[in-house]
Amino acid sequence: MSHGFELRLSNYLKLPALLLCLLAGSSTSTAAVLQLTQASIPQLSAAMDAGTLSSEQLVQAYLDRVAAYDQQGPTLNTMMLLNPNALTRAQELDEERRVSGPRSPMHGIPVVIKDNLDTADMPTTAGSFMLAGSIPPDDAYVVKKLRDAGAIILGKLNLSEFASGGAMNSLGGVIANPHHLGRTPSGSSGGTGAAIAAGFASMGLGTDTGGSVRGPSSANGIVGLKTTHGLISRDGVVPLALSFDTVGPMTRSVTDLAIALGVMTGVDPADDSTQKSIENSYTDYSQFLDGDSLKGARIGVARVFMNDNNEVDWLVESALQAMRDAGAEVVDVEFPDWLLESRGKFYRAIRYPEFKAQIADYLVTLNDEYPKDLDGLIAEAMTLNATREDGVIPNPSRWSLMRKEVEATGLDGYEYQAVKTYALPLVAQTIDGLMQDQKLDAIVYPTASSPAELIERPTGTSEPGSGGSPVILANLSGFPDLILPIGFTGRGMPVTLSMLGTAFSEPTLIGLAFALEQRLQAIRLPVHTPQLPGDTLRGD
């Protein structure tokens, strides 16, 4: 963790704990009471429309939670950098709302983004000391879409270094899980998962190449979406493997996820994959929030990913029963053995060569002071073998993986070409065919077959795409996967259900997840980040 963060945060600590003054308004007010950590984006927007809440007050309330819990108290360490202009921007948007009304449902809503998405006004480091202070030439496309919608970037979030490996990096250090400080928030979007669970913003952005939105959503007990490949532009995202890379929202409710998703879609000339979304995307996904969506639905259950943990299995079975009670038909399905056995090999055959080539494409857009290819990153990493005075730490686990990446073949290699040309379409067609043959609306399974691991777990026990997790099926196929909290273990660790659909079936998944969410109501504020006095707001 950089000592500079403490100096930046101290400026916010001097600010008053706002929002308490809201309760001291007119004694005759009949405005509803909202809790910051429970209020949905539509509820917050309605309160701002009614004049009982301002974006400035909302930003300050979130900053107060960051101050209390991120670098103090449980010291979750989710934030790489707070936006020094967040309050000023909130004031500007409050005035704009007063004069001309809101730009979108996200107007004045604070969001946090993973620090591998470019921001022209703040550094983008991918969590590496080797990119410390790097200011990219412009905003990532999705960041610009959020700003244009009136969202406020509250800060950049900690992550796995270069979006791979454990929930730590050389520049920001180790991230903690707000439900259990000794357990991992999972990677690579671990900072986003922990921050949203802890109530530091209304929505967070993660990226997903091999489960990096879904693992942290599950470990921290929030809603997350691995979007269909091509639904959201990756322009301005530090690449890991563009054949798999996606950007996805992470929120505390399906409603907030639907609201956020709608303002981020769009065809981007700088990202050819978004051409696939033409006539397949929406600017308003809230229209699919139907509490009766499970009635008549046909849900497939992939039980091959169960039987590792009794508590997880119990909660999955309870969720399946809730689906049946809501009118869904639940049937068991099986993936072909060849797919289960080959999925990890297919993943790595694409992931390693693409990072080797594509990280170089990104690095050449940066200033001359930064490495220009993977060999340059490895050379610089080898100069750091102990913690520095500024808090930078070694990250040998991630850097060791770079050895495998740099040894990968080029993008003209026969194995890479064969997997990309034939295997990936085969996986997509197989899953799509299975769902069509069985007339399924979604295939479900536990996102993680066991609760979040201990941070100090034995090293060297797994590697990306090892095949132990079901989540890479969505990356290999390019299909969407929506994560929904379904309950907690006896020791208070969250468990989630994955809902896998076919290409651009986000509307169906949002409807199913919303209907199940209303029955289960399984999101809870983590024990280490309880409500603060200033979290009580006045609604409309």
Coordinates of C-alpha atoms in Angstrom, one line a residue:
M1 CA 0.0 0.0 0.0
S2 CA 1.3 3.4 -1.0
H3 CA 1.8 5.9 1.9
G4 CA 0.5 8.5 -0.5
F5 CA -3.0 7.1 -0.2
E6 CA -3.0 7.9 3.5
L7 CA -2.3 11.5 2.7
R8 CA -5.1 11.7 0.1
L9 CA -7.5 10.0 2.5
S10 CA -6.7 12.4 5.3
N11 CA -8.1 15.3 3.3
Y12 CA -11.5 13.5 3.3
L13 CA -11.3 12.8 7.0
K14 CA -11.4 16.5 7.6
L15 CA -14.8 16.8 5.9
P16 CA -17.9 16.7 8.2
A17 CA -20.0 13.6 8.4
L18 CA -22.8 14.9 6.3
L19 CA -26.3 13.5 5.9
L20 CA -27.1 13.7 9.6
C21 CA -28.3 17.1 8.8
L22 CA -30.9 15.6 6.5
L23 CA -32.7 14.2 9.6
A24 CA -32.8 17.7 11.1
G25 CA -35.0 19.0 8.3
S26 CA -38.7 20.0 8.6
S27 CA -40.3 18.2 11.6
T28 CA -43.4 17.8 9.5
S29 CA -41.6 16.0 6.7
T30 CA -43.0 12.6 5.7
A31 CA -40.0 11.6 3.6
A32 CA -39.1 8.0 3.8
V33 CA -35.9 6.9 5.5
L34 CA -33.3 5.2 3.4
Q35 CA -30.2 3.4 4.5
L36 CA -27.2 4.1 2.3
T37 CA -26.1 0.5 2.3
Q38 CA -29.5 -0.8 1.3
A39 CA -30.9 1.9 -1.0
S40 CA -31.1 1.1 -4.7
I41 CA -30.0 3.4 -7.4
P42 CA -33.7 4.2 -8.3
Q43 CA -34.4 5.1 -4.6
L44 CA -31.3 7.3 -4.4
S45 CA -32.3 9.0 -7.7
A46 CA -35.8 9.6 -6.5
A47 CA -34.5 11.2 -3.4
M48 CA -32.3 13.5 -5.4
D49 CA -35.2 14.4 -7.7
A50 CA -37.3 15.2 -4.7
G51 CA -34.6 17.5 -3.2
T52 CA -34.2 15.5 0.0
L53 CA -30.8 14.3 -1.0
S54 CA -28.0 15.7 -3.1
S55 CA -25.3 14.0 -5.0
E56 CA -22.7 15.9 -3.0
Q57 CA -24.2 14.5 0.2
L58 CA -24.3 11.0 -1.3
V59 CA -20.6 11.2 -2.4
Q60 CA -19.6 12.4 1.1
A61 CA -21.6 9.5 2.8
Y62 CA -19.7 7.0 0.7
L63 CA -16.4 8.7 1.4
D64 CA -17.1 8.5 5.1
R65 CA -17.5 4.7 4.8
V66 CA -14.3 4.5 2.8
A67 CA -12.5 6.5 5.5
A68 CA -13.9 4.4 8.3
Y69 CA -13.4 0.9 6.8
D70 CA -10.9 0.9 4.0
Q71 CA -7.7 2.2 5.6
Q72 CA -8.9 2.2 9.2
G73 CA -10.9 -0.3 11.2
P74 CA -10.8 -3.6 9.2
T75 CA -8.5 -1.9 6.6
L76 CA -10.0 -3.7 3.6
N77 CA -7.5 -1.9 1.3
T78 CA -9.9 -1.8 -1.7
M79 CA -9.0 1.7 -3.0
M80 CA -5.9 2.4 -5.1
L81 CA -6.9 6.0 -5.5
L82 CA -9.8 8.3 -4.6
N83 CA -10.9 10.9 -7.1
P84 CA -9.9 14.3 -5.7
N85 CA -12.6 15.9 -7.8
A86 CA -15.5 13.7 -6.8
L87 CA -17.2 16.3 -4.5
T88 CA -16.7 19.1 -7.0
R89 CA -18.2 17.0 -9.8
A90 CA -21.2 16.1 -7.5
Q91 CA -21.9 19.8 -7.0
E92 CA -21.8 20.4 -10.7
L93 CA -24.2 17.5 -11.3
D94 CA -26.5 18.7 -8.6
E95 CA -26.8 22.1 -10.3
E96 CA -27.3 20.5 -13.6
R97 CA -30.2 18.4 -12.2
R98 CA -31.7 21.5 -10.7
V99 CA -31.6 23.4 -14.0
S100 CA -32.2 20.8 -16.6
G101 CA -33.0 17.5 -14.9
P102 CA -31.1 14.2 -14.8
R103 CA -29.1 12.9 -17.7
S104 CA -29.9 9.3 -17.0
P105 CA -30.9 7.0 -14.0
M106 CA -27.2 7.1 -13.1
H107 CA -27.1 11.0 -12.8
G108 CA -25.1 11.9 -9.6
I109 CA -24.6 8.3 -8.6
P110 CA -21.1 7.4 -7.3
V111 CA -19.4 4.4 -8.9
V112 CA -16.0 2.8 -8.4
I113 CA -13.9 1.2 -11.1
K114 CA -11.2 -1.4 -11.3
D115 CA -7.7 0.1 -11.9
N116 CA -7.3 -1.6 -15.2
L117 CA -9.8 0.7 -16.9
D118 CA -8.3 3.9 -18.4
T119 CA -9.1 7.2 -16.8
A120 CA -7.6 10.3 -18.4
D121 CA -7.7 12.3 -15.1
M122 CA -6.3 9.6 -12.8
P123 CA -3.5 7.0 -13.1
T124 CA -4.3 3.5 -14.5
T125 CA -1.7 1.1 -13.1
A126 CA -3.2 -2.4 -13.4
G127 CA -2.0 -2.8 -9.9
S128 CA 1.7 -2.9 -10.8
F129 CA 4.5 -0.8 -9.5
M130 CA 5.8 -0.9 -13.0
L131 CA 3.0 1.3 -14.2
A132 CA 2.8 3.6 -11.1
G133 CA 1.6 7.1 -12.0
S134 CA 0.7 6.2 -15.6
I135 CA -1.9 8.6 -17.1
P136 CA -3.5 7.0 -20.2
P137 CA -4.3 9.2 -23.2
D138 CA -8.0 9.1 -22.7
D139 CA -10.9 7.4 -20.9
A140 CA -11.9 3.9 -21.6
Y141 CA -15.0 3.8 -23.7
V142 CA -17.1 2.4 -20.8
V143 CA -15.8 5.0 -18.4
K144 CA -16.8 7.7 -20.8
K145 CA -20.2 6.2 -21.1
L146 CA -20.6 6.3 -17.4
R147 CA -19.4 9.9 -17.2
D148 CA -21.7 10.9 -20.0
A149 CA -24.6 9.4 -18.1
G150 CA -23.8 11.6 -15.1
A151 CA -22.1 8.9 -12.9
I152 CA -19.3 10.1 -10.6
I153 CA -16.1 8.1 -10.6
L154 CA -15.4 7.9 -6.8
G155 CA -12.1 6.1 -7.1
K156 CA -9.9 3.4 -8.7
L157 CA -9.9 0.0 -7.1
N158 CA -7.3 -2.5 -6.0
L159 CA -7.0 -5.7 -8.1
S160 CA -4.9 -8.7 -8.9
E161 CA -1.8 -7.4 -10.7
F162 CA -2.5 -7.2 -14.5
A163 CA -5.8 -8.8 -13.6
S164 CA -4.4 -12.3 -12.9
G165 CA -3.5 -14.2 -9.8
G166 CA -4.4 -13.7 -6.1
A167 CA -6.2 -10.6 -4.7
M168 CA -3.1 -8.5 -4.2
N169 CA -0.6 -6.5 -6.2
S170 CA 2.8 -4.9 -5.9
L171 CA 1.5 -1.4 -5.8
G172 CA -1.6 -1.7 -3.6
G173 CA -1.0 -4.7 -1.5
V174 CA -3.4 -7.4 -0.2
I175 CA -7.2 -6.9 -0.3
A176 CA -9.3 -8.2 2.6
N177 CA -12.8 -9.8 2.5
P178 CA -15.3 -7.7 4.6
H179 CA -17.2 -10.8 5.7
H180 CA -14.0 -12.5 7.1
L181 CA -10.7 -10.6 7.1
G182 CA -8.7 -13.8 6.9
R183 CA -10.4 -15.0 3.7
T184 CA -9.8 -13.8 0.2
P185 CA -12.2 -11.5 -1.7
S186 CA -11.0 -13.5 -4.8
G187 CA -9.4 -12.1 -7.9
S188 CA -9.0 -10.4 -10.1
S189 CA -11.7 -7.8 -9.4
G190 CA -11.4 -8.4 -5.6
G191 CA -11.3 -4.7 -4.8
T192 CA -14.5 -4.2 -6.6
G193 CA -16.2 -7.1 -4.9
A194 CA -15.1 -6.0 -1.4
A195 CA -15.9 -2.4 -2.0
I196 CA -19.4 -3.0 -3.2
A197 CA -20.1 -5.5 -0.4
A198 CA -18.8 -2.9 2.1
G199 CA -21.0 -0.2 0.8
F200 CA -18.4 2.2 -0.7
A201 CA -20.4 3.0 -3.9
S202 CA -23.6 2.1 -5.6
M203 CA -22.0 0.2 -8.5
G204 CA -18.5 -1.1 -9.3
L205 CA -16.9 -2.1 -12.6
G206 CA -14.9 -5.3 -12.9
T207 CA -13.4 -7.2 -15.8
D208 CA -13.7 -10.9 -16.4
T209 CA -11.3 -13.0 -18.5
G210 CA -11.5 -16.3 -16.6
G211 CA -14.0 -15.6 -13.7
S212 CA -12.7 -12.2 -12.5
V213 CA -16.1 -10.6 -12.0
R214 CA -17.8 -13.8 -10.8
G215 CA -15.2 -15.0 -8.2
P216 CA -15.2 -11.7 -6.3
S217 CA -19.0 -11.4 -6.6
S218 CA -19.3 -14.8 -5.0
A219 CA -16.6 -14.4 -2.3
N220 CA -18.1 -11.0 -1.2
G221 CA -21.8 -11.9 -1.6
I222 CA -22.9 -9.4 -4.2
V223 CA -24.6 -9.4 -7.7
G224 CA -22.3 -9.5 -10.7
L225 CA -22.5 -10.1 -14.4
K226 CA -20.0 -11.5 -16.8
T227 CA -21.4 -9.9 -19.9
T228 CA -21.7 -11.5 -23.4
H229 CA -18.5 -11.0 -25.3
G230 CA -19.1 -7.9 -27.4
L231 CA -21.9 -6.3 -25.3
I232 CA -19.6 -3.8 -23.6
S233 CA -16.5 -2.3 -25.3
R234 CA -13.0 -3.2 -23.9
D235 CA -11.4 -0.1 -25.5
G236 CA -9.1 1.4 -22.8
V237 CA -9.0 -1.8 -20.7
V238 CA -5.6 -3.1 -19.9
P239 CA -5.8 -6.4 -21.9
L240 CA -5.3 -9.9 -20.5
A241 CA -6.7 -11.9 -23.4
L242 CA -9.1 -10.1 -25.8
S243 CA -10.7 -13.3 -27.0
F244 CA -12.1 -13.6 -23.4
D245 CA -11.9 -10.1 -21.9
T246 CA -15.2 -8.6 -20.8
V247 CA -16.4 -5.7 -18.6
G248 CA -19.2 -6.2 -16.2
P249 CA -21.1 -4.4 -13.4
M250 CA -21.0 -5.5 -9.8
T251 CA -23.8 -4.3 -7.5
R252 CA -25.8 -5.0 -4.3
S253 CA -29.0 -5.8 -6.2
V254 CA -30.2 -7.0 -9.6
T255 CA -32.1 -3.8 -10.0
D256 CA -28.9 -1.7 -9.7
L257 CA -27.1 -4.1 -12.1
A258 CA -29.9 -3.6 -14.7
I259 CA -29.8 0.2 -14.4
A260 CA -26.0 0.3 -14.7
L261 CA -25.8 -2.1 -17.6
G262 CA -28.1 0.0 -19.8
V263 CA -25.9 3.1 -19.8
M264 CA -22.8 1.2 -20.8
T265 CA -23.8 -0.7 -23.9
G266 CA -23.1 0.7 -27.4
V267 CA -21.2 0.0 -30.6
D268 CA -17.6 1.3 -30.3
P269 CA -15.6 1.7 -33.5
A270 CA -12.5 1.1 -31.5
D271 CA -13.7 -2.4 -30.4
D272 CA -14.8 -4.6 -33.3
S273 CA -16.3 -7.1 -30.9
T274 CA -19.2 -4.7 -30.2
Q275 CA -20.4 -5.1 -33.7
K276 CA -21.9 -8.4 -32.4
S277 CA -24.2 -6.4 -30.1
I278 CA -26.0 -4.6 -33.0
E279 CA -29.7 -5.4 -32.5
N280 CA -28.8 -7.5 -29.5
S281 CA -28.3 -4.8 -26.8
Y282 CA -30.6 -2.4 -24.9
T283 CA -30.1 0.9 -23.2
D284 CA -32.7 0.0 -20.6
Y285 CA -32.4 -3.4 -18.9
S286 CA -34.7 -2.4 -16.1
Q287 CA -37.7 -3.3 -18.3
F288 CA -36.7 -7.0 -17.7
L289 CA -37.1 -6.8 -13.9
D290 CA -40.1 -9.1 -13.7
G291 CA -40.9 -10.8 -10.4
D292 CA -42.8 -13.5 -12.3
S293 CA -40.0 -14.4 -14.6
L294 CA -39.5 -17.8 -13.0
K295 CA -43.1 -18.9 -13.7
G296 CA -42.9 -21.3 -16.6
A297 CA -39.1 -21.1 -16.9
R298 CA -37.0 -24.2 -17.5
I299 CA -33.8 -24.3 -15.5
G300 CA -31.0 -26.8 -16.0
V301 CA -28.8 -27.8 -13.0
A302 CA -25.2 -28.8 -13.6
R303 CA -24.6 -30.9 -10.5
V304 CA -21.1 -31.9 -11.7
F305 CA -20.0 -28.7 -10.0
M306 CA -21.5 -29.6 -6.6
N307 CA -20.6 -32.1 -3.9
D308 CA -17.5 -30.3 -2.6
N309 CA -19.1 -28.6 0.4
N310 CA -22.3 -29.5 2.2
E311 CA -23.2 -26.0 3.2
V312 CA -22.9 -24.7 -0.4
D313 CA -24.9 -27.6 -1.7
W314 CA -27.7 -27.0 0.9
L315 CA -28.0 -23.4 -0.1
V316 CA -28.1 -24.3 -3.8
E317 CA -30.8 -26.9 -3.2
S318 CA -32.8 -24.3 -1.2
A319 CA -32.5 -21.9 -4.2
L320 CA -33.6 -24.6 -6.6
Q321 CA -36.7 -25.2 -4.4
A322 CA -37.4 -21.5 -4.3
M323 CA -37.4 -21.6 -8.1
R324 CA -39.8 -24.5 -8.2
D325 CA -42.1 -22.7 -5.7
A326 CA -42.1 -19.7 -8.1
G327 CA -43.3 -22.0 -11.0
A328 CA -40.0 -23.0 -12.7
E329 CA -39.3 -26.5 -13.9
V330 CA -35.8 -27.6 -12.7
V331 CA -34.0 -30.4 -14.5
D332 CA -30.5 -31.9 -14.3
V333 CA -28.2 -31.4 -17.2
E334 CA -24.8 -32.8 -18.1
F335 CA -21.9 -31.2 -20.0
P336 CA -20.0 -33.5 -22.3
D337 CA -17.0 -35.1 -20.7
W338 CA -14.6 -33.8 -23.4
L339 CA -15.7 -30.3 -22.6
L340 CA -15.1 -30.6 -18.9
E341 CA -11.7 -32.3 -19.5
S342 CA -10.5 -29.8 -22.1
R343 CA -11.8 -26.5 -20.9
G344 CA -8.6 -25.5 -18.9
K345 CA -6.3 -26.4 -21.8
F346 CA -8.4 -24.5 -24.3
Y347 CA -8.4 -21.5 -21.9
R348 CA -4.6 -21.4 -21.5
A349 CA -3.9 -22.0 -25.2
I350 CA -5.6 -18.6 -25.8
R351 CA -4.8 -16.7 -22.6
Y352 CA -1.1 -16.9 -22.5
P353 CA -0.3 -16.1 -26.1
E354 CA -2.7 -13.2 -26.2
F355 CA -1.4 -11.5 -23.0
K356 CA 2.1 -11.7 -24.4
A357 CA 1.1 -9.9 -27.6
Q358 CA -1.7 -7.7 -26.4
I359 CA 0.0 -6.2 -23.3
A360 CA 2.7 -4.9 -25.6
D361 CA 0.0 -3.3 -27.8
Y362 CA -1.2 -1.5 -24.7
L363 CA 2.2 -0.5 -23.3
V364 CA 3.3 1.2 -26.5
T365 CA 0.5 3.8 -25.9
L366 CA 2.1 4.9 -22.6
N367 CA 4.9 7.3 -21.9
D368 CA 8.5 6.2 -22.7
E369 CA 9.3 5.7 -19.0
Y370 CA 7.3 2.5 -18.9
P371 CA 8.2 -1.0 -20.1
K372 CA 7.1 -1.7 -23.7
D373 CA 6.6 -5.5 -23.7
L374 CA 6.3 -8.5 -21.4
D375 CA 10.1 -9.0 -21.4
G376 CA 10.5 -5.4 -20.2
L377 CA 8.0 -6.1 -17.4
I378 CA 9.8 -9.2 -16.3
A379 CA 13.1 -7.4 -16.3
E380 CA 11.8 -4.6 -14.1
A381 CA 10.0 -7.0 -11.8
M382 CA 13.3 -8.7 -11.1
T383 CA 14.7 -5.5 -9.6
L384 CA 12.3 -5.7 -6.7
N385 CA 13.0 -8.4 -4.1
A386 CA 11.8 -6.7 -0.8
T387 CA 9.3 -4.2 0.4
R388 CA 10.3 -0.6 -0.4
E389 CA 10.0 2.4 1.9
D390 CA 7.0 3.7 -0.2
G391 CA 5.0 0.5 0.5
V392 CA 5.6 -1.3 -2.8
I393 CA 5.9 -5.0 -2.3
P394 CA 7.2 -8.0 -4.3
N395 CA 4.6 -10.1 -6.1
P396 CA 6.5 -13.3 -7.1
S397 CA 3.3 -15.3 -7.6
R398 CA 2.0 -13.2 -10.4
W399 CA 5.5 -12.5 -11.8
S400 CA 6.2 -16.2 -12.0
L401 CA 3.2 -16.6 -14.2
M402 CA 4.8 -14.1 -16.6
R403 CA 7.4 -16.7 -17.3
K404 CA 4.8 -19.0 -18.8
E405 CA 3.2 -16.1 -20.7
V406 CA 6.4 -15.0 -22.2
E407 CA 7.3 -18.5 -23.3
A408 CA 3.9 -18.9 -25.1
T409 CA 3.9 -19.1 -28.9
G410 CA 2.9 -16.1 -31.0
L411 CA -0.6 -15.6 -32.3
D412 CA 0.4 -17.4 -35.5
G413 CA 1.2 -20.6 -33.5
Y414 CA -0.7 -23.7 -34.7
E415 CA -2.2 -24.6 -31.3
Y416 CA -3.4 -21.0 -30.7
Q417 CA -4.9 -20.8 -34.2
A418 CA -6.6 -24.3 -33.9
V419 CA -8.2 -23.5 -30.6
K420 CA -9.3 -20.0 -31.6
T421 CA -10.6 -21.1 -35.0
Y422 CA -12.2 -24.4 -34.1
A423 CA -12.4 -25.2 -30.3
L424 CA -14.0 -21.9 -29.1
P425 CA -16.8 -22.1 -31.7
L426 CA -17.2 -25.8 -30.8
V427 CA -17.7 -24.9 -27.1
A428 CA -20.2 -22.2 -27.9
Q429 CA -22.2 -24.3 -30.3
T430 CA -22.2 -27.3 -27.8
I431 CA -23.5 -25.2 -24.9
D432 CA -26.0 -23.4 -27.1
G433 CA -27.1 -26.7 -28.6
L434 CA -27.5 -28.3 -25.1
M435 CA -29.7 -25.4 -24.0
Q436 CA -31.8 -25.5 -27.1
D437 CA -32.2 -29.3 -27.0
Q438 CA -33.3 -29.2 -23.4
K439 CA -35.4 -26.0 -24.0
L440 CA -33.5 -24.3 -21.1
D441 CA -33.7 -20.6 -20.1
A442 CA -30.5 -20.9 -18.1
I443 CA -28.1 -23.4 -16.6
V444 CA -27.3 -22.9 -12.9
Y445 CA -24.5 -24.1 -10.6
P446 CA -22.7 -22.8 -7.6
T447 CA -20.3 -20.1 -8.7
A448 CA -17.8 -21.5 -6.3
S449 CA -18.2 -25.0 -5.0
S450 CA -16.7 -24.0 -1.6
P451 CA -16.7 -20.7 0.3
A452 CA -13.9 -18.2 -0.1
E453 CA -10.5 -19.6 0.7
L454 CA -8.1 -18.4 3.5
I455 CA -5.8 -15.7 2.3
E456 CA -2.8 -17.7 3.7
R457 CA -3.7 -20.8 1.7
P458 CA -0.9 -23.1 0.4
T459 CA 0.7 -21.7 -2.7
G460 CA 1.2 -23.5 -6.0
T461 CA -2.1 -25.5 -5.8
S462 CA -3.8 -24.1 -8.9
E463 CA -3.3 -21.9 -11.9
P464 CA -5.7 -20.0 -14.1
G465 CA -7.9 -22.2 -16.2
S466 CA -6.9 -25.3 -14.4
G467 CA -10.4 -26.7 -15.0
G468 CA -11.4 -26.8 -11.4
S469 CA -14.0 -24.0 -11.7
P470 CA -17.0 -24.0 -14.0
V471 CA -16.8 -20.3 -14.7
I472 CA -14.5 -20.4 -17.6
L473 CA -17.2 -22.1 -19.7
A474 CA -18.7 -18.6 -20.1
N475 CA -15.4 -17.2 -21.2
L476 CA -14.7 -20.0 -23.7
S477 CA -18.2 -19.6 -25.2
G478 CA -18.5 -15.8 -24.9
F479 CA -21.8 -16.3 -23.1
P480 CA -23.2 -14.3 -20.2
D481 CA -23.1 -15.5 -16.6
L482 CA -25.1 -13.7 -13.8
I483 CA -24.1 -14.2 -10.2
L484 CA -26.8 -14.0 -7.4
P485 CA -26.3 -14.3 -3.7
I486 CA -28.4 -17.2 -2.3
G487 CA -27.4 -17.4 1.4
F488 CA -24.6 -17.8 3.9
T489 CA -22.8 -20.6 5.6
G490 CA -22.9 -21.2 9.3
R491 CA -19.7 -19.1 9.7
G492 CA -21.2 -16.2 7.8
M493 CA -19.5 -16.7 4.3
P494 CA -21.7 -15.9 1.3
V495 CA -22.7 -18.4 -1.3
T496 CA -23.9 -17.5 -4.8
L497 CA -25.6 -19.2 -7.8
S498 CA -24.4 -18.8 -11.4
M499 CA -26.9 -18.4 -14.1
L500 CA -25.4 -19.2 -17.5
G501 CA -27.3 -18.2 -20.7
T502 CA -26.6 -18.1 -24.4
A503 CA -25.2 -15.1 -26.3
F504 CA -27.0 -11.8 -25.4
S505 CA -29.5 -13.4 -23.1
E506 CA -28.9 -10.8 -20.4
P507 CA -32.6 -9.8 -20.4
T508 CA -33.6 -13.4 -19.6
L509 CA -31.0 -13.8 -16.9
I510 CA -31.8 -10.4 -15.3
G511 CA -35.5 -11.4 -15.1
L512 CA -34.8 -14.9 -13.6
A513 CA -32.3 -13.4 -11.1
F514 CA -34.6 -10.6 -10.1
A515 CA -37.5 -13.1 -9.4
L516 CA -35.2 -15.3 -7.3
E517 CA -33.7 -12.4 -5.5
Q518 CA -37.1 -11.2 -4.4
R519 CA -37.8 -14.6 -2.8
L520 CA -34.3 -15.1 -1.2
Q521 CA -33.3 -11.6 -0.1
A522 CA -29.8 -13.0 0.6
I523 CA -27.6 -9.9 0.6
R524 CA -26.3 -8.8 4.0
L525 CA -23.9 -6.0 5.0
P526 CA -20.6 -7.6 6.1
V527 CA -20.0 -7.8 9.8
H528 CA -16.7 -5.8 9.5
T529 CA -18.4 -2.8 7.8
P530 CA -21.6 -2.0 9.8
Q531 CA -23.7 1.0 9.3
L532 CA -22.4 4.4 10.3
P533 CA -24.6 7.1 11.8
G534 CA -24.4 9.1 8.5
D535 CA -25.7 6.2 6.5
T536 CA -29.3 7.2 7.3
L537 CA -30.8 9.2 4.5
R538 CA -34.1 10.8 3.7
G539 CA -35.9 9.4 0.7
D540 CA -38.4 11.1 -1.6

